[in-house]
Tab-separated table of C-alpha atoms in Angstrom:
chain	number	residue	atom	x	y	z
U	1	MET	CA	-17.482	20.784	-20.017
U	2	LYS	CA	-19.217	18.121	-19.520
U	3	VAL	CA	-18.072	15.625	-16.194
U	4	LEU	CA	-18.926	12.290	-15.209
U	5	CYS	CA	-17.684	11.936	-11.794
U	6	GLY	CA	-18.412	8.229	-10.178
U	7	ILE	CA	-19.341	7.296	-7.420
U	8	GLY	CA	-19.647	3.996	-5.155
U	9	GLY	CA	-19.129	4.736	-1.979
U	10	SER	CA	-15.587	4.303	-0.939
U	11	ASP	CA	-13.200	6.794	0.644
U	12	ASP	CA	-11.932	7.890	-1.636
U	13	SER	CA	-14.543	8.449	-4.133
U	14	PHE	CA	-16.619	10.839	-1.528
U	15	ARG	CA	-13.597	13.037	-2.112
U	16	ALA	CA	-13.337	13.043	-5.536
U	17	LEU	CA	-17.549	14.128	-5.356
U	18	ASP	CA	-16.206	16.736	-2.345
U	19	ARG	CA	-13.521	18.282	-5.152
U	20	THR	CA	-15.212	17.734	-8.255
U	21	VAL	CA	-18.334	19.101	-7.046
U	22	GLU	CA	-16.887	22.727	-5.574
U	23	ARG	CA	-14.928	22.418	-9.187
U	24	ALA	CA	-18.229	22.427	-10.819
U	25	ALA	CA	-19.708	25.181	-8.916
U	26	VAL	CA	-16.659	27.933	-9.910
U	27	ALA	CA	-16.564	26.686	-13.845
U	28	ASN	CA	-19.189	26.235	-14.519
U	29	ASP	CA	-19.121	22.426	-15.386
U	30	ASP	CA	-22.567	20.429	-16.762
U	31	LEU	CA	-21.579	17.483	-13.684
U	32	THR	CA	-23.946	14.747	-13.038
U	33	ILE	CA	-23.293	12.226	-10.717
U	34	ALA	CA	-23.406	8.325	-11.136
U	35	VAL	CA	-23.642	5.741	-7.946
U	36	VAL	CA	-22.331	2.413	-9.208
U	37	ASP	CA	-22.249	-0.880	-7.449
U	38	ASN	CA	-18.698	-0.841	-5.287
U	39	ASP	CA	-18.209	-4.233	-4.200
U	40	ASP	CA	-15.389	-3.325	-1.694
U	41	SER	CA	-18.251	-0.728	-0.251
U	42	SER	CA	-19.670	-0.182	3.159
U	43	VAL	CA	-21.643	2.039	3.003
U	44	ALA	CA	-25.195	1.330	0.284
U	45	PRO	CA	-26.031	2.876	-3.223
U	46	ALA	CA	-28.457	4.802	-1.458
U	47	GLU	CA	-27.143	6.199	0.765
U	48	VAL	CA	-24.770	7.035	-1.801
U	49	VAL	CA	-27.093	8.911	-3.752
U	50	ASP	CA	-28.495	10.482	-0.243
U	51	ARG	CA	-24.596	12.148	-0.106
U	52	ALA	CA	-24.090	13.527	-3.487
U	53	GLU	CA	-27.589	14.801	-3.527
U	54	ALA	CA	-26.598	16.852	-0.256
U	55	ALA	CA	-23.143	18.266	-1.666
U	56	VAL	CA	-25.239	19.472	-5.032
U	57	ASP	CA	-27.942	21.201	-2.145
U	58	GLU	CA	-24.823	22.129	-0.136
U	59	ALA	CA	-22.836	23.391	-3.358
U	60	GLY	CA	-26.049	25.640	-4.920
U	61	ILE	CA	-25.290	23.795	-8.483
U	62	ASP	CA	-27.197	22.016	-10.641
U	63	ALA	CA	-26.225	18.487	-11.656
U	64	GLU	CA	-27.859	15.354	-12.093
U	65	VAL	CA	-27.351	12.492	-9.043
U	66	ARG	CA	-28.254	9.513	-11.206
U	67	ARG	CA	-28.204	5.807	-9.679
U	68	VAL	CA	-25.967	3.642	-12.327
U	69	GLU	CA	-26.293	-0.996	-12.049
U	70	GLY	CA	-24.676	-2.929	-13.568
U	71	ASP	CA	-20.683	-3.297	-13.893
U	72	PRO	CA	-19.750	-0.153	-12.363
U	73	GLY	CA	-16.176	0.464	-15.299
U	74	SER	CA	-17.842	-0.744	-18.390
U	75	ARG	CA	-21.257	1.378	-17.383
U	76	LEU	CA	-18.844	4.674	-16.560
U	77	VAL	CA	-17.276	4.353	-20.242
U	78	GLU	CA	-20.224	3.837	-22.597
U	79	ILE	CA	-22.178	6.441	-20.546
U	80	ALA	CA	-18.780	8.584	-21.378
U	81	GLU	CA	-19.722	7.742	-24.987
U	82	THR	CA	-23.186	7.873	-25.627
U	83	GLU	CA	-23.521	11.122	-24.367
U	84	ALA	CA	-20.942	12.856	-24.756
U	85	PHE	CA	-19.772	13.571	-21.686
U	86	GLU	CA	-15.590	15.022	-21.826
U	87	GLU	CA	-13.790	14.282	-18.386
U	88	ILE	CA	-14.574	11.003	-16.304
U	89	VAL	CA	-13.760	12.317	-12.451
U	90	LEU	CA	-13.070	9.381	-9.902
U	91	GLY	CA	-11.297	8.871	-6.443
U	92	GLY	CA	-7.619	8.565	-6.919
U	93	GLY	CA	-7.545	4.929	-4.796
U	94	HIS	CA	-7.198	3.280	-1.269
U	95	THR	CA	-4.406	3.390	1.077
U	96	SER	CA	-3.317	0.848	2.555
U	97	PRO	CA	-1.938	0.295	6.594
U	98	MET	CA	1.340	1.013	5.394
U	99	GLY	CA	0.980	4.457	2.995
U	100	LYS	CA	0.457	2.676	-0.629
U	101	ILE	CA	-1.186	3.403	-3.090
U	102	THR	CA	-3.337	0.823	-4.658
U	103	ILE	CA	-5.568	2.217	-7.647
U	104	GLY	CA	-9.503	0.116	-7.024
U	105	SER	CA	-10.535	-1.620	-10.109
U	106	ILE	CA	-12.924	0.628	-11.320
U	107	ALA	CA	-10.760	3.176	-12.174
U	108	GLU	CA	-8.724	1.059	-13.295
U	109	PHE	CA	-10.511	-0.719	-15.588
U	110	VAL	CA	-12.206	3.161	-16.550
U	111	LEU	CA	-8.344	4.668	-17.397
U	112	LEU	CA	-7.332	1.734	-19.820
U	113	ASN	CA	-10.848	1.241	-22.137
U	114	ALA	CA	-12.919	5.171	-21.718
U	115	LYS	CA	-12.004	7.345	-24.798
U	116	THR	CA	-12.724	10.884	-22.362
U	117	SER	CA	-9.900	12.011	-20.023
U	118	VAL	CA	-9.755	10.703	-16.110
U	119	THR	CA	-8.606	12.823	-13.417
U	120	LEU	CA	-8.613	11.013	-10.640
U	121	VAL	CA	-8.860	12.735	-7.550
U	122	ARG	CA	-6.200	13.343	-4.725
G	1	MET	CA	-10.462	-5.381	0.766
G	2	SER	CA	-11.918	-9.289	-0.163
G	3	ASP	CA	-9.532	-11.823	2.666
G	4	ARG	CA	-6.280	-12.184	1.368
G	5	GLY	CA	-4.810	-15.276	0.405
G	6	TYR	CA	-2.354	-16.632	2.487
G	7	PRO	CA	-0.091	-20.043	1.591
G	8	ASP	CA	-0.997	-23.752	3.437
G	9	ALA	CA	2.505	-24.498	4.863
G	10	VAL	CA	4.000	-22.315	7.022
G	11	ALA	CA	7.304	-20.480	6.391
G	12	ASP	CA	10.701	-21.246	7.310
G	13	GLU	CA	12.093	-20.278	10.710
G	14	PHE	CA	13.743	-16.713	10.519
G	15	PRO	CA	16.697	-15.868	12.168
G	16	PRO	CA	16.314	-13.337	14.870
G	17	PRO	CA	18.501	-9.378	14.732
G	18	PRO	CA	20.154	-8.605	16.201
G	19	THR	CA	22.429	-10.408	12.647
G	20	ALA	CA	25.104	-9.411	11.266
G	21	PHE	CA	27.496	-9.597	7.837
G	22	THR	CA	29.583	-8.597	5.059
G	23	ASP	CA	27.884	-7.582	2.528
G	24	ARG	CA	28.878	-8.241	-1.660
G	25	GLU	CA	31.152	-4.959	-1.677
G	26	ASP	CA	32.944	-5.743	1.168
G	27	ARG	CA	31.204	-3.382	3.771
G	28	GLU	CA	30.204	-4.789	7.164
G	29	VAL	CA	26.510	-4.516	8.436
G	30	GLU	CA	24.336	-4.987	10.928
G	31	ILE	CA	21.049	-5.583	11.171
G	32	ARG	CA	19.384	-4.379	14.330
G	33	PRO	CA	15.030	-3.457	15.522
G	34	TYR	CA	14.049	-0.456	16.116
G	35	GLU	CA	13.329	0.213	19.761
G	36	GLY	CA	11.537	3.870	19.775
G	37	ASN	CA	15.332	5.035	19.786
G	38	GLU	CA	15.326	8.590	18.549
G	39	ALA	CA	18.857	8.902	17.580
G	40	ASP	CA	17.374	6.217	15.031
G	41	HIS	CA	14.658	7.770	14.120
G	42	GLU	CA	16.036	10.426	12.671
G	43	THR	CA	18.772	8.616	11.049
G	44	LEU	CA	15.597	6.930	9.307
G	45	VAL	CA	14.465	10.709	8.515
G	46	GLU	CA	18.079	11.441	6.149
G	47	MET	CA	18.027	8.588	4.293
G	48	TYR	CA	14.513	8.241	3.317
G	49	ASP	CA	15.828	12.312	2.880
G	50	THR	CA	17.935	10.451	0.028
G	51	PHE	CA	16.256	8.138	-1.147
G	52	ASP	CA	15.776	8.545	-4.878
G	53	PRO	CA	12.798	9.187	-6.194
G	54	ALA	CA	12.798	6.710	-8.931
G	55	ASP	CA	13.012	3.640	-6.178
G	56	ARG	CA	9.503	5.435	-4.768
G	57	ALA	CA	6.186	2.645	-4.504
G	58	GLN	CA	3.309	2.892	-4.861
G	59	GLY	CA	3.851	6.913	-3.670
G	60	ILE	CA	6.522	5.508	-0.891
G	61	PRO	CA	8.541	6.370	0.417
G	62	PRO	CA	6.808	10.385	0.249
G	63	GLY	CA	8.678	13.397	-1.060
G	64	GLY	CA	9.761	16.066	1.029
G	65	GLU	CA	11.013	15.819	5.006
G	66	LYS	CA	7.483	17.217	6.228
G	67	ARG	CA	6.110	13.459	4.541
G	68	ILE	CA	8.725	11.235	5.461
G	69	ARG	CA	7.912	12.566	8.677
G	70	GLU	CA	4.450	11.755	9.147
G	71	TRP	CA	4.870	8.542	6.864
G	72	LEU	CA	7.440	7.950	9.935
G	73	ASP	CA	5.444	8.341	12.630
G	74	ALA	CA	3.190	5.616	11.714
G	75	ILE	CA	5.269	2.757	10.550
G	76	LEU	CA	7.700	3.744	13.446
G	77	ALA	CA	4.390	3.310	16.296
G	78	ASP	CA	4.173	0.954	18.811
G	79	ASP	CA	2.208	-1.987	17.132
G	80	CYS	CA	4.443	-1.915	14.493
G	81	TYR	CA	7.876	-4.436	13.882
G	82	ASN	CA	11.271	-2.209	12.066
G	83	VAL	CA	15.142	-3.587	11.737
G	84	ILE	CA	17.064	-0.937	10.436
G	85	ALA	CA	20.105	-2.460	8.347
G	86	TRP	CA	23.044	-0.632	9.897
G	87	CYS	CA	26.484	0.424	7.855
G	88	GLY	CA	28.602	2.626	10.555
G	89	ASP	CA	26.524	4.717	12.344
G	90	GLU	CA	24.827	5.148	7.856
G	91	ALA	CA	21.017	3.634	7.365
G	92	ALA	CA	21.741	1.953	4.685
G	93	GLY	CA	17.914	0.123	5.080
G	94	HIS	CA	15.293	-0.373	6.333
G	95	ALA	CA	11.590	-2.581	6.934
G	96	THR	CA	9.094	-2.507	9.023
G	97	LEU	CA	5.696	-4.816	9.670
G	98	VAL	CA	2.307	-2.548	10.174
G	99	PRO	CA	-0.365	-4.353	12.013
G	100	ASP	CA	-3.904	-4.276	9.583
G	101	GLY	CA	-6.296	-6.870	10.664
G	102	ASP	CA	-4.568	-10.406	11.253
G	103	ALA	CA	-1.779	-9.836	9.726
G	104	TYR	CA	0.533	-6.962	8.543
G	105	GLU	CA	1.306	-5.062	5.371
G	106	LEU	CA	4.792	-5.507	4.758
G	107	ALA	CA	7.985	-2.986	2.799
G	108	ILE	CA	11.389	-2.885	2.711
G	109	PHE	CA	13.760	-0.129	1.313
G	110	VAL	CA	17.962	0.232	0.641
G	111	HIS	CA	18.994	3.097	0.105
G	112	GLN	CA	20.617	2.941	-3.622
G	113	GLU	CA	24.136	3.371	-2.116
G	114	TYR	CA	24.127	0.107	-0.628
G	115	GLN	CA	21.873	-1.425	-3.203
G	116	ARG	CA	22.966	-4.827	-5.107
G	117	ALA	CA	25.222	-5.941	-2.519
G	118	GLY	CA	23.623	-8.887	-0.397
G	119	ILE	CA	21.526	-6.241	1.921
G	120	GLY	CA	18.338	-7.048	0.565
G	121	THR	CA	17.244	-10.590	1.528
G	122	HIS	CA	18.764	-9.679	5.145
G	123	LEU	CA	17.337	-7.313	6.026
G	124	ILE	CA	14.588	-9.195	5.340
G	125	ARG	CA	15.561	-12.103	6.406
G	126	GLY	CA	15.553	-9.892	9.626
G	127	LEU	CA	12.603	-8.432	10.203
G	128	LEU	CA	10.916	-11.856	9.511
G	129	GLY	CA	12.143	-13.493	11.887
G	130	HIS	CA	12.004	-10.601	14.371
G	131	GLY	CA	7.595	-10.773	13.229
G	132	GLN	CA	8.127	-14.853	14.106
G	133	ALA	CA	10.069	-13.650	17.676
G	134	ASN	CA	7.074	-11.716	18.362
G	135	GLY	CA	3.529	-13.801	17.317
G	136	VAL	CA	2.983	-12.508	13.616
G	137	ARG	CA	1.553	-14.777	11.528
G	138	LYS	CA	0.584	-13.732	8.293
G	139	VAL	CA	2.620	-10.799	6.202
G	140	TRP	CA	1.439	-9.705	2.604
G	141	LEU	CA	2.605	-6.683	0.386
G	142	THR	CA	1.844	-5.715	-2.872
G	143	VAL	CA	4.217	-5.529	-5.457
G	144	GLU	CA	4.746	-4.190	-8.914
G	145	ARG	CA	5.140	-6.206	-11.890
G	146	TRP	CA	7.758	-4.836	-13.271
G	147	ASN	CA	9.755	-4.633	-10.082
G	148	ARG	CA	11.260	-8.559	-11.030
G	149	ALA	CA	14.637	-8.305	-8.404
G	150	ALA	CA	12.143	-7.918	-5.459
G	151	VAL	CA	9.542	-10.014	-6.517
G	152	SER	CA	12.336	-12.976	-7.376
G	153	LEU	CA	13.535	-11.362	-3.433
G	154	TYR	CA	9.963	-12.296	-1.907
G	155	LYS	CA	9.040	-16.278	-3.897
G	156	LYS	CA	12.995	-17.058	-2.029
G	157	ILE	CA	11.500	-15.829	0.389
G	158	GLY	CA	8.195	-18.016	0.284
G	159	PHE	CA	5.393	-15.433	-0.507
G	160	GLU	CA	2.605	-16.819	-3.019
G	161	THR	CA	1.128	-14.808	-5.109
G	162	SER	CA	-2.634	-14.024	-3.956
G	163	ASP	CA	-3.833	-11.210	-6.017
G	164	ALA	CA	-2.379	-10.460	-9.486
G	165	GLU	CA	-5.548	-9.508	-11.008
G	166	SER	CA	-4.391	-5.751	-11.246
G	167	PHE	CA	-1.430	-3.478	-11.723
G	168	GLU	CA	0.195	-4.713	-8.730
G	169	LEU	CA	0.549	-8.211	-7.591
G	170	GLU	CA	-0.283	-9.212	-4.159
G	171	MET	CA	1.574	-11.618	-2.295
G	172	GLY	CA	1.099	-13.994	1.322
G	173	LEU	CA	3.423	-15.788	3.758
G	174	ARG	CA	2.234	-17.408	6.517
G	175	LEU	CA	4.918	-16.995	9.490
G	176	ARG	CA	3.224	-19.848	12.189
G	177	ALA	CA	0.412	-21.840	12.668
G	178	ASP	CA	-3.539	-20.151	12.569
G	179	GLU	CA	-3.895	-22.749	15.528
G	180	VAL	CA	-3.290	-22.033	18.920
G	181	ALA	CA	0.237	-21.766	19.164
G	182	GLU	CA	0.512	-19.900	22.732
G	183	GLU	CA	-0.207	-22.715	24.140
G	184	PRO	CA	3.236	-24.917	25.144
G	185	ALA	CA	2.656	-28.787	24.559
G	186	ALA	CA	2.073	-30.404	27.704
G	187	ASP	CA	5.070	-32.916	27.862
G	188	GLY	CA	7.562	-29.973	26.126
G	189	ALA	CA	9.393	-33.019	23.563
G	190	ASP	CA	8.450	-31.155	20.386
G	191	GLY	CA	10.408	-28.007	20.717
G	192	GLY	CA	10.340	-26.904	17.561
G	193	GLU	CA	9.034	-23.677	18.215
């Protein structure tokens, strides 16, 4: 399957990265990892790219890591549409001190606007 | 997370627990702080183990005893403030304040058997009284937009919406002034607190 994994440096995005890479190795997915801007993230995009490349190398798969600038949600939806991706994978949300799950604004936008299936990784 | 918003005005004084009242179903209910007692902890496990999954919000309370125990271990920790609504030796409801930087995150649960009897209002007032008595200054929460009963309860208490941009509403309440309120007044003339 042609999979687009969007990550911006939040904890849940790194969890999504690890699972998607792991799954791509087993399922032989055609995977692209898009490193997007996320204002809520404390990790710089360059470092996010490094971590994504390291995960891909470690899994021994052939996946593209791409830096995507601009509004993260709309860019992901646009890339999925123009390049015929079949699925978008994102982090499954932030957990508050109380244990409440809140879905990030990027996931919210993609869920409501994507024409592909969307997977949120928990 | 970006900075959360809180009302400028400080909320009313809330009654610190223990408090007692008769609910709308004529049951005697007492609100008491949780003080680390193991039996009380177990009673809460039981309450959440029989909690209707339809009343879960944003993943809590979790399902299954193991996850309930992990979650309760975290929110009943020493740095949190908890109050329980007791009906005899049964827990009718539970409310908690969990530290988050210089503020506290609030959640409240009333068991299905005890809902729509006015217990939630007493429970949240008791929790905020307990928090006020212990120097808590700012409280925030998130609530699902469709949960009108909860949103109107929070508004009645004095919470104001601080973020309406996402799926859940975020609301804030100022319990005590931000300044050095710990300093006692020199002449002791104003015993407001």
